[in-house]
Amino acid sequence: MTLQKNSKSIYVTRPLLPSLSKITKRLEAVWKSGQVTNNGDAHKQLKEQLKQYLEVENLSLFANGTMALIAGIKSLNLTGEVITTPFTFPATVEALEWNGLTPVFCDIEPRSLTIDVSKIEALITDKTSAILAVHVFGNPCDVEALDRIAKKHNVKVIYDGAHAFGMYVNGKPIGQYGDMTMFSFHATKLFQTIEGGALTYRSQSTEETLSQIKNFGLNDDGEVVLNGLNGKLNEMQAVVGIETLLLVPEERKKRQQIKEWYEQQLLSVPGIRILTLAEESYSSYQYFAIEIDENIYGMSRDALLEELAKENIFARKYFYPLCSSFRWYRDLLSAKTEQLPYANAAVKRVLVLPFYGDLAQEDIFRICNILKESCHAQVGERL
Ligand code: T4K
């Protein structure tokens, strides 16, 4: 592959970074206090601000999203099997395994790429204790249906909302659905604390258990009462979070505009389907994903990825490979390709395009032109 030497590199995302001087100013206070981790003032402040922003009553902060998910699942005392999606980042499934649970893969719904609720009940056995669903690229799962299934079968619902910060479904904040939702604050997320994450949850009594899990299993008397870990978010992360949260409304506006530009350019391109469905105030504006139908578009997703890379544009094929195809999971009964037709199709077609507030309009048009030209070239050749 020959890379263009003259054009600047464009990545799938760039971190939303507050000005360094604002961070330094806040860090001066942290340094002065001498409290740099273990539930310091910045941690407390960020926690309250996020409860307000996400409109939830219960929230705990963690060192990263994966740790939050591991701790959250542990706090629910689940056993046996958990139904989940193969079309996700490995962290989702790994969090189950860390809790000694067996993942049972369920296929996805082709429009939203989220777990197909119509296929869940057939997978429920007397060993099933929960459903772990993912709001993929900020497309919400069918939360109402999941709620109904969970009640009927007396199982818990956990959401991996790594991509769902600030999202709403039917006017209700996403963190209010299910028993628990995990948010990732990784540098690549719209709201970021470099590394970081949070759990929101229904039951207030869960807070104490989560505090113990993320602090070595210790209770207030210094007694180990469960098998804990170190999952604490520190004061530097919290300071970055406090300043980043102030930038989120403006960043959302910029991403809304970018989404519109992409849509204007790409809606009429044959063989391209836009997958980021949630609109305006309901969206998390986390990723902008498209699907390439090779038969119509005339070029495979992978070949298109290379065309973009030749121009120093680094789109990504999230999530690839499918979790059920990893060597670690592929021997599971539920991992069989024929049982996961839509997930196995999506993994060959989905492309996540560069999407962040500082992306210039000319760069978006440049990306869209490559997408259009790659399609027309093939159509032309076929005629
Ligand atoms: N569940 C789901 C559904 C998830 O998607 C994730 C994480 C998790 C759970 C776990 O949450 P955390 O434990 O991470 O909080 C990235 C992220 O590391 C990962 O957080 C994210 N999902 C996943 C979808 O994407 P990579 O391997 O693609 O990251 P990387 O380093 O290649 O970064 C992508 C691009 O972003 C780079 O090409 C350039 C840009 N970038 C990245 C970083 C880290 C920057 O410009 N600056 C940076 O500092 O995994």
PDB file of N, CA, C and O and ligand atoms in Angstrom, residues 10-15 63-69 87-92 134-137 160-163 182-189 194-197 287 314 316 318-319, ligand 1:
ATOM      1  N   ILE A  10      -5.730  11.172   9.229  1.00  0.00           N
ATOM      2  CA  ILE A  10      -7.033  11.368   9.879  1.00  0.00           C
ATOM      3  C   ILE A  10      -7.414  10.042  10.521  1.00  0.00           C
ATOM      4  O   ILE A  10      -7.482   9.017   9.842  1.00  0.00           O
ATOM      5  N   TYR A  11      -7.630  10.095  11.835  1.00  0.00           N
ATOM      6  CA  TYR A  11      -7.929   8.868  12.576  1.00  0.00           C
ATOM      7  C   TYR A  11      -9.426   8.746  12.823  1.00  0.00           C
ATOM      8  O   TYR A  11     -10.171   9.712  12.655  1.00  0.00           O
ATOM      9  N   VAL A  12      -9.821   7.555  13.274  1.00  0.00           N
ATOM     10  CA  VAL A  12     -11.247   7.312  13.517  1.00  0.00           C
ATOM     11  C   VAL A  12     -11.787   8.268  14.577  1.00  0.00           C
ATOM     12  O   VAL A  12     -12.944   8.672  14.540  1.00  0.00           O
ATOM     13  N   THR A  13     -10.930   8.635  15.519  1.00  0.00           N
ATOM     14  CA  THR A  13     -11.336   9.629  16.516  1.00  0.00           C
ATOM     15  C   THR A  13     -10.104  10.318  17.085  1.00  0.00           C
ATOM     16  O   THR A  13      -8.971   9.887  16.837  1.00  0.00           O
ATOM     17  N   ARG A  14     -10.333  11.405  17.783  1.00  0.00           N
ATOM     18  CA  ARG A  14      -9.285  12.103  18.533  1.00  0.00           C
ATOM     19  C   ARG A  14      -9.868  12.448  19.891  1.00  0.00           C
ATOM     20  O   ARG A  14     -11.065  12.764  19.988  1.00  0.00           O
ATOM     21  N   PRO A  15      -9.062  12.393  20.955  1.00  0.00           N
ATOM     22  CA  PRO A  15      -9.628  12.681  22.276  1.00  0.00           C
ATOM     23  C   PRO A  15     -10.084  14.136  22.398  1.00  0.00           C
ATOM     24  O   PRO A  15      -9.450  15.034  21.851  1.00  0.00           O
ATOM     25  N   ALA A  63     -11.832   2.841  37.358  1.00  0.00           N
ATOM     26  CA  ALA A  63     -10.579   3.118  36.656  1.00  0.00           C
ATOM     27  C   ALA A  63     -10.722   3.017  35.144  1.00  0.00           C
ATOM     28  O   ALA A  63     -10.040   3.701  34.388  1.00  0.00           O
ATOM     29  N   ASN A  64     -11.611   2.154  34.674  1.00  0.00           N
ATOM     30  CA  ASN A  64     -11.916   2.046  33.234  1.00  0.00           C
ATOM     31  C   ASN A  64     -13.254   1.312  33.076  1.00  0.00           C
ATOM     32  O   ASN A  64     -13.788   0.777  34.057  1.00  0.00           O
ATOM     33  N   GLY A  65     -13.758   1.273  31.866  1.00  0.00           N
ATOM     34  CA  GLY A  65     -15.073   0.679  31.627  1.00  0.00           C
ATOM     35  C   GLY A  65     -15.084  -0.825  31.867  1.00  0.00           C
ATOM     36  O   GLY A  65     -16.064  -1.372  32.375  1.00  0.00           O
ATOM     37  N   THR A  66     -13.996  -1.488  31.510  1.00  0.00           N
ATOM     38  CA  THR A  66     -13.930  -2.944  31.679  1.00  0.00           C
ATOM     39  C   THR A  66     -14.007  -3.311  33.158  1.00  0.00           C
ATOM     40  O   THR A  66     -14.757  -4.201  33.559  1.00  0.00           O
ATOM     41  N   MET A  67     -13.240  -2.592  33.960  1.00  0.00           N
ATOM     42  CA  MET A  67     -13.248  -2.829  35.409  1.00  0.00           C
ATOM     43  C   MET A  67     -14.645  -2.570  35.969  1.00  0.00           C
ATOM     44  O   MET A  67     -15.120  -3.291  36.846  1.00  0.00           O
ATOM     45  N   ALA A  68     -15.300  -1.535  35.472  1.00  0.00           N
ATOM     46  CA  ALA A  68     -16.668  -1.221  35.929  1.00  0.00           C
ATOM     47  C   ALA A  68     -17.602  -2.390  35.629  1.00  0.00           C
ATOM     48  O   ALA A  68     -18.388  -2.812  36.480  1.00  0.00           O
ATOM     49  N   LEU A  69     -17.472  -2.931  34.414  1.00  0.00           N
ATOM     50  CA  LEU A  69     -18.359  -4.026  34.016  1.00  0.00           C
ATOM     51  C   LEU A  69     -18.079  -5.284  34.848  1.00  0.00           C
ATOM     52  O   LEU A  69     -19.017  -5.955  35.309  1.00  0.00           O
ATOM     53  N   PHE A  87     -21.246  -9.263  18.618  1.00  0.00           N
ATOM     54  CA  PHE A  87     -20.811  -8.065  17.886  1.00  0.00           C
ATOM     55  C   PHE A  87     -20.521  -6.959  18.897  1.00  0.00           C
ATOM     56  O   PHE A  87     -21.319  -6.049  19.135  1.00  0.00           O
ATOM     57  N   THR A  88     -19.355  -7.077  19.524  1.00  0.00           N
ATOM     58  CA  THR A  88     -18.942  -6.122  20.548  1.00  0.00           C
ATOM     59  C   THR A  88     -17.432  -6.171  20.701  1.00  0.00           C
ATOM     60  O   THR A  88     -16.753  -7.009  20.102  1.00  0.00           O
ATOM     61  N   PHE A  89     -16.917  -5.266  21.515  1.00  0.00           N
ATOM     62  CA  PHE A  89     -15.492  -5.264  21.861  1.00  0.00           C
ATOM     63  C   PHE A  89     -15.262  -6.425  22.851  1.00  0.00           C
ATOM     64  O   PHE A  89     -16.146  -6.711  23.661  1.00  0.00           O
ATOM     65  N   PRO A  90     -14.090  -7.096  22.802  1.00  0.00           N
ATOM     66  CA  PRO A  90     -13.889  -8.273  23.667  1.00  0.00           C
ATOM     67  C   PRO A  90     -14.177  -8.016  25.146  1.00  0.00           C
ATOM     68  O   PRO A  90     -14.542  -8.940  25.875  1.00  0.00           O
ATOM     69  N   ALA A  91     -14.013  -6.771  25.594  1.00  0.00           N
ATOM     70  CA  ALA A  91     -14.210  -6.450  27.015  1.00  0.00           C
ATOM     71  C   ALA A  91     -15.564  -6.916  27.538  1.00  0.00           C
ATOM     72  O   ALA A  91     -15.667  -7.356  28.694  1.00  0.00           O
ATOM     73  N   THR A  92     -16.601  -6.841  26.708  1.00  0.00           N
ATOM     74  CA  THR A  92     -17.946  -7.220  27.153  1.00  0.00           C
ATOM     75  C   THR A  92     -17.948  -8.678  27.607  1.00  0.00           C
ATOM     76  O   THR A  92     -18.408  -9.010  28.699  1.00  0.00           O
ATOM     77  N   VAL A 134     -25.524  -4.720  24.412  1.00  0.00           N
ATOM     78  CA  VAL A 134     -24.619  -3.597  24.107  1.00  0.00           C
ATOM     79  C   VAL A 134     -25.345  -2.569  23.228  1.00  0.00           C
ATOM     80  O   VAL A 134     -25.951  -2.939  22.214  1.00  0.00           O
ATOM     81  N   HIS A 135     -25.275  -1.307  23.605  1.00  0.00           N
ATOM     82  CA  HIS A 135     -25.820  -0.225  22.765  1.00  0.00           C
ATOM     83  C   HIS A 135     -24.756   0.102  21.700  1.00  0.00           C
ATOM     84  O   HIS A 135     -23.967   1.032  21.849  1.00  0.00           O
ATOM     85  N   VAL A 136     -24.756  -0.662  20.617  1.00  0.00           N
ATOM     86  CA  VAL A 136     -23.656  -0.628  19.647  1.00  0.00           C
ATOM     87  C   VAL A 136     -23.596   0.712  18.888  1.00  0.00           C
ATOM     88  O   VAL A 136     -24.576   1.113  18.256  1.00  0.00           O
ATOM     89  N   PHE A 137     -22.449   1.360  18.931  1.00  0.00           N
ATOM     90  CA  PHE A 137     -22.207   2.657  18.259  1.00  0.00           C
ATOM     91  C   PHE A 137     -23.231   3.707  18.688  1.00  0.00           C
ATOM     92  O   PHE A 137     -23.490   4.677  17.955  1.00  0.00           O
ATOM     93  N   ASP A 160     -24.051  -2.823  28.378  1.00  0.00           N
ATOM     94  CA  ASP A 160     -22.741  -2.265  28.086  1.00  0.00           C
ATOM     95  C   ASP A 160     -23.029  -1.000  27.289  1.00  0.00           C
ATOM     96  O   ASP A 160     -23.365  -1.044  26.106  1.00  0.00           O
ATOM     97  N   GLY A 161     -22.938   0.133  27.982  1.00  0.00           N
ATOM     98  CA  GLY A 161     -23.221   1.422  27.350  1.00  0.00           C
ATOM     99  C   GLY A 161     -21.933   2.182  27.088  1.00  0.00           C
ATOM    100  O   GLY A 161     -21.914   3.419  27.156  1.00  0.00           O
ATOM    101  N   ALA A 162     -20.866   1.440  26.763  1.00  0.00           N
ATOM    102  CA  ALA A 162     -19.566   2.074  26.500  1.00  0.00           C
ATOM    103  C   ALA A 162     -19.701   3.190  25.461  1.00  0.00           C
ATOM    104  O   ALA A 162     -18.984   4.190  25.506  1.00  0.00           O
ATOM    105  N   HIS A 163     -20.666   3.038  24.532  1.00  0.00           N
ATOM    106  CA  HIS A 163     -20.846   4.023  23.458  1.00  0.00           C
ATOM    107  C   HIS A 163     -22.061   4.916  23.689  1.00  0.00           C
ATOM    108  O   HIS A 163     -22.497   5.586  22.762  1.00  0.00           O
ATOM    109  N   MET A 182     -23.079   0.228  32.059  1.00  0.00           N
ATOM    110  CA  MET A 182     -21.670   0.626  32.136  1.00  0.00           C
ATOM    111  C   MET A 182     -21.388   1.688  31.070  1.00  0.00           C
ATOM    112  O   MET A 182     -21.838   1.572  29.935  1.00  0.00           O
ATOM    113  N   PHE A 183     -20.650   2.724  31.456  1.00  0.00           N
ATOM    114  CA  PHE A 183     -20.183   3.739  30.509  1.00  0.00           C
ATOM    115  C   PHE A 183     -18.653   3.712  30.489  1.00  0.00           C
ATOM    116  O   PHE A 183     -18.033   3.602  31.548  1.00  0.00           O
ATOM    117  N   SER A 184     -18.079   3.830  29.294  1.00  0.00           N
ATOM    118  CA  SER A 184     -16.614   3.909  29.191  1.00  0.00           C
ATOM    119  C   SER A 184     -16.201   5.368  29.008  1.00  0.00           C
ATOM    120  O   SER A 184     -16.803   6.091  28.219  1.00  0.00           O
ATOM    121  N   PHE A 185     -15.173   5.759  29.748  1.00  0.00           N
ATOM    122  CA  PHE A 185     -14.629   7.122  29.598  1.00  0.00           C
ATOM    123  C   PHE A 185     -13.217   7.054  29.016  1.00  0.00           C
ATOM    124  O   PHE A 185     -12.335   7.846  29.368  1.00  0.00           O
ATOM    125  N   HIS A 186     -12.986   6.048  28.163  1.00  0.00           N
ATOM    126  CA  HIS A 186     -11.676   5.935  27.506  1.00  0.00           C
ATOM    127  C   HIS A 186     -11.440   7.159  26.618  1.00  0.00           C
ATOM    128  O   HIS A 186     -12.393   7.799  26.158  1.00  0.00           O
ATOM    129  N   ALA A 187     -10.162   7.447  26.369  1.00  0.00           N
ATOM    130  CA  ALA A 187      -9.790   8.628  25.570  1.00  0.00           C
ATOM    131  C   ALA A 187     -10.517   8.699  24.227  1.00  0.00           C
ATOM    132  O   ALA A 187     -10.702   9.781  23.665  1.00  0.00           O
ATOM    133  N   THR A 188     -10.934   7.548  23.700  1.00  0.00           N
ATOM    134  CA  THR A 188     -11.599   7.524  22.395  1.00  0.00           C
ATOM    135  C   THR A 188     -13.109   7.795  22.500  1.00  0.00           C
ATOM    136  O   THR A 188     -13.798   7.808  21.481  1.00  0.00           O
ATOM    137  N   LYS A 189     -13.596   8.018  23.725  1.00  0.00           N
ATOM    138  CA  LYS A 189     -15.038   8.234  23.902  1.00  0.00           C
ATOM    139  C   LYS A 189     -15.354   9.734  23.955  1.00  0.00           C
ATOM    140  O   LYS A 189     -14.506  10.548  24.331  1.00  0.00           O
ATOM    141  N   ILE A 194      -9.308  10.030  30.077  1.00  0.00           N
ATOM    142  CA  ILE A 194      -8.117   9.301  29.597  1.00  0.00           C
ATOM    143  C   ILE A 194      -8.408   7.800  29.632  1.00  0.00           C
ATOM    144  O   ILE A 194      -8.568   7.171  28.612  1.00  0.00           O
ATOM    145  N   GLU A 195      -8.413   7.200  30.807  1.00  0.00           N
ATOM    146  CA  GLU A 195      -9.016   5.886  31.059  1.00  0.00           C
ATOM    147  C   GLU A 195     -10.069   6.169  32.129  1.00  0.00           C
ATOM    148  O   GLU A 195      -9.875   7.042  32.979  1.00  0.00           O
ATOM    149  N   GLY A 196     -11.133   5.423  32.115  1.00  0.00           N
ATOM    150  CA  GLY A 196     -12.141   5.638  33.152  1.00  0.00           C
ATOM    151  C   GLY A 196     -13.451   5.005  32.767  1.00  0.00           C
ATOM    152  O   GLY A 196     -13.631   4.569  31.619  1.00  0.00           O
ATOM    153  N   GLY A 197     -14.346   4.933  33.724  1.00  0.00           N
ATOM    154  CA  GLY A 197     -15.656   4.361  33.430  1.00  0.00           C
ATOM    155  C   GLY A 197     -16.592   4.564  34.592  1.00  0.00           C
ATOM    156  O   GLY A 197     -16.196   5.052  35.663  1.00  0.00           O
ATOM    157  N   TYR A 287     -19.985   7.268  17.533  1.00  0.00           N
ATOM    158  CA  TYR A 287     -19.340   6.793  16.306  1.00  0.00           C
ATOM    159  C   TYR A 287     -20.229   7.081  15.112  1.00  0.00           C
ATOM    160  O   TYR A 287     -21.448   7.230  15.252  1.00  0.00           O
ATOM    161  N   PHE A 314      -7.718   6.789   8.348  1.00  0.00           N
ATOM    162  CA  PHE A 314      -7.720   5.510   9.051  1.00  0.00           C
ATOM    163  C   PHE A 314      -9.072   5.241   9.696  1.00  0.00           C
ATOM    164  O   PHE A 314      -9.260   5.470  10.885  1.00  0.00           O
ATOM    165  N   ARG A 316     -12.012   2.462  10.781  1.00  0.00           N
ATOM    166  CA  ARG A 316     -11.780   1.211  11.525  1.00  0.00           C
ATOM    167  C   ARG A 316     -12.903   0.215  11.302  1.00  0.00           C
ATOM    168  O   ARG A 316     -14.064   0.607  11.155  1.00  0.00           O
ATOM    169  N   TYR A 318     -14.591  -1.712  13.387  1.00  0.00           N
ATOM    170  CA  TYR A 318     -15.141  -2.145  14.676  1.00  0.00           C
ATOM    171  C   TYR A 318     -16.402  -2.916  14.365  1.00  0.00           C
ATOM    172  O   TYR A 318     -17.191  -2.458  13.523  1.00  0.00           O
ATOM    173  N   PHE A 319     -16.724  -4.041  14.952  1.00  0.00           N
ATOM    174  CA  PHE A 319     -15.860  -4.825  15.808  1.00  0.00           C
ATOM    175  C   PHE A 319     -15.356  -5.992  14.974  1.00  0.00           C
ATOM    176  O   PHE A 319     -16.172  -6.731  14.419  1.00  0.00           O
TER     177      PHE A 319
HETATM  178  N1  T4K B   1     -17.494  -2.361  25.692  1.00  0.00           N
HETATM  179  C1  T4K B   1     -17.458  -1.822  24.456  1.00  0.00           C
HETATM  180  C2  T4K B   1     -18.633  -2.000  23.554  1.00  0.00           C
HETATM  181  C3  T4K B   1     -16.331  -1.096  24.041  1.00  0.00           C
HETATM  182  O1  T4K B   1     -16.296  -0.566  22.793  1.00  0.00           O
HETATM  183  C4  T4K B   1     -15.254  -0.923  24.940  1.00  0.00           C
HETATM  184  C5  T4K B   1     -14.080  -0.174  24.534  1.00  0.00           C
HETATM  185  C6  T4K B   1     -15.359  -1.474  26.229  1.00  0.00           C
HETATM  186  C7  T4K B   1     -16.499  -2.205  26.567  1.00  0.00           C
HETATM  187  C8  T4K B   1     -14.270  -1.318  27.257  1.00  0.00           C
HETATM  188  O2  T4K B   1     -14.201   0.017  27.770  1.00  0.00           O
HETATM  189  P1  T4K B   1     -12.775   0.536  28.367  1.00  0.00           P
HETATM  190  O3  T4K B   1     -12.274  -0.496  29.334  1.00  0.00           O
HETATM  191  O4  T4K B   1     -11.843   0.748  27.188  1.00  0.00           O
HETATM  192  O5  T4K B   1     -13.139   1.835  29.059  1.00  0.00           O
HETATM  193  C9  T4K B   1     -10.489   1.501  21.365  1.00  0.00           C
HETATM  194  C10 T4K B   1     -10.560   1.770  22.848  1.00  0.00           C
HETATM  195  O6  T4K B   1      -9.334   1.494  23.513  1.00  0.00           O
HETATM  196  C11 T4K B   1     -11.656   1.044  23.558  1.00  0.00           C
HETATM  197  O7  T4K B   1     -11.925   1.771  24.742  1.00  0.00           O
HETATM  198  C12 T4K B   1     -12.929   0.994  22.727  1.00  0.00           C
HETATM  199  N2  T4K B   1     -13.972   0.246  23.337  1.00  0.00           N
HETATM  200  C13 T4K B   1     -12.632   0.422  21.351  1.00  0.00           C
HETATM  201  C14 T4K B   1     -13.866   0.339  20.488  1.00  0.00           C
HETATM  202  O8  T4K B   1     -11.706   1.269  20.717  1.00  0.00           O
HETATM  203  P2  T4K B   1      -8.581   0.571  19.856  1.00  0.00           P
HETATM  204  O9  T4K B   1      -7.668  -0.583  20.026  1.00  0.00           O
HETATM  205  O10 T4K B   1      -9.322   0.706  18.591  1.00  0.00           O
HETATM  206  O11 T4K B   1      -7.859   1.954  20.201  1.00  0.00           O
HETATM  207  P3  T4K B   1      -6.717   2.716  19.402  1.00  0.00           P
HETATM  208  O12 T4K B   1      -5.609   2.970  20.360  1.00  0.00           O
HETATM  209  O13 T4K B   1      -6.389   2.015  18.144  1.00  0.00           O
HETATM  210  O14 T4K B   1      -7.401   4.117  19.100  1.00  0.00           O
HETATM  211  C15 T4K B   1      -8.226   4.346  17.991  1.00  0.00           C
HETATM  212  C16 T4K B   1      -7.812   5.660  17.361  1.00  0.00           C
HETATM  213  O15 T4K B   1      -8.076   6.718  18.253  1.00  0.00           O
HETATM  214  C17 T4K B   1      -6.350   5.763  17.003  1.00  0.00           C
HETATM  215  O16 T4K B   1      -6.145   5.328  15.690  1.00  0.00           O
HETATM  216  C18 T4K B   1      -6.040   7.232  17.156  1.00  0.00           C
HETATM  217  C19 T4K B   1      -7.065   7.723  18.156  1.00  0.00           C
HETATM  218  N3  T4K B   1      -6.471   7.932  19.493  1.00  0.00           N
HETATM  219  C20 T4K B   1      -6.459   6.913  20.405  1.00  0.00           C
HETATM  220  C21 T4K B   1      -5.896   7.124  21.647  1.00  0.00           C
HETATM  221  C22 T4K B   1      -5.879   6.015  22.682  1.00  0.00           C
HETATM  222  C23 T4K B   1      -5.911   9.167  19.763  1.00  0.00           C
HETATM  223  O17 T4K B   1      -5.926  10.057  18.901  1.00  0.00           O
HETATM  224  N4  T4K B   1      -5.374   9.378  20.993  1.00  0.00           N
HETATM  225  C24 T4K B   1      -5.316   8.416  21.965  1.00  0.00           C
HETATM  226  O18 T4K B   1      -4.824   8.655  23.077  1.00  0.00           O
HETATM  227  O19 T4K B   1      -9.597   0.445  21.094  1.00  0.00           O
END
